Amino acid sequence: MANEEVILLDFWPSMFGMRLRIALAEKEIKYEYKEEDLRNKSPLLLQMNPIHKKIPVLIHNGKPICESIIAVEYIEEVWKDKAPNLLPSDPYDRAQARFWADYIDKKLYDFGRKLWTTKGEEQEAAKKDFIECLKVLEGALGDKPYFGGESFGFVDIALIGYYSWFYAYETFGNFSTEAECPKFVAWAKRCMQRESVAKSLPDQPKVLEFVKVLRQKFGLE
Ligand SMILES: N[C@@H](CCC(=O)N[C@@H](CS)C(=O)NCC(=O)O)C(=O)O
């Protein structure tokens, strides 16, 4: 497609934004990155996502696509002629990939957030839930290199952004993912070897510093 305008409204620590950065990088789509200040949202963000007022928003030729998973599917559909395919071609496999992306959205974010926003029994319960969730994902991965099989794809894109938060999760949750879920960590390290992922994820210590500031703000430090 000629004369395309692609803009991404994003915020650097967002695991949701990272999904779009990775999908766009995989497809080698050029875009303008616009960092949002979520305490002072831009008029463009409010105009493009008036319902949720959240990032990420992909703006393609002036039209917004909100919700990260929907936007990754949109990228796949619009640029389907550009390799690689992000979703499996078989309808059943595609449904399975969507199931796992949905599972990640429904479970992992909340458990992860509770690891650094709660204390005591609530935090212990969150840690148990979080590790259990990773073990379920390890089961889905099985012995494959990536969730979809031999090649990096949709579920990997939905999940890998969380990895940049793991140092923060482990620091405040006081556990080691590598000890609890070695297969998960091996998968994450495999994904990090991809240029599209390495350049889209912030360093784990940077996210830890960001979380420390948030905890101070919430009166948790
Ligand atoms: N389900 C949404 C989640 C997006 C989301 O939670 N974005 C956060 C940043 S990580 C946000 O914009 N928060 C601003 C707010 O809630 O006001 C997606 O997948 O895109």
XYZ file of C-alpha atoms and ligand atoms in Angstrom, residues 10-11 13-17 19-20 36 38-39 41 45 49 52-57 66-71 105 109 165, ligand 1:
50
model
C 1.927 4.401 23.244
C 3.604 4.610 26.648
C 6.316 0.528 29.942
C 3.019 -0.728 28.491
C 3.016 -4.463 27.767
C -0.048 -3.760 25.611
C 1.833 -1.189 23.547
C 2.455 -6.018 21.337
C 1.940 -3.463 18.583
C 1.746 9.668 25.711
C -1.003 9.274 30.777
C -1.396 11.887 33.559
C -3.490 12.679 27.901
C -5.512 10.182 22.321
C -9.909 6.432 21.912
C -11.438 3.897 27.066
C -8.973 6.821 26.741
C -6.142 4.268 26.899
C -3.029 3.491 24.933
C -2.069 1.780 22.722
C -3.944 3.168 19.744
C -8.080 0.426 19.862
C -7.342 -2.587 22.084
C -3.967 -4.184 21.545
C -5.065 -7.691 20.572
C -7.583 -6.327 18.070
C -4.857 -4.081 16.657
C -5.445 -10.713 29.214
C -2.137 -8.564 34.186
C 8.045 -6.537 34.129
N -7.110 -3.878 27.067
C -6.296 -2.751 26.679
C -5.484 -2.303 27.880
C -4.772 -0.989 27.638
C -4.304 -0.341 28.935
O -4.630 -0.788 30.045
N -3.545 0.763 28.782
C -3.099 1.500 29.939
C -1.572 1.628 29.941
S -0.789 0.067 30.099
C -3.643 2.928 29.878
O -3.697 3.542 28.840
N -4.031 3.472 31.028
C -4.482 4.821 31.137
C -5.717 4.940 31.944
O -6.264 3.924 32.406
O -6.160 6.072 32.149
C -5.408 -3.155 25.496
O -5.136 -4.354 25.351
O -5.045 -2.298 24.692
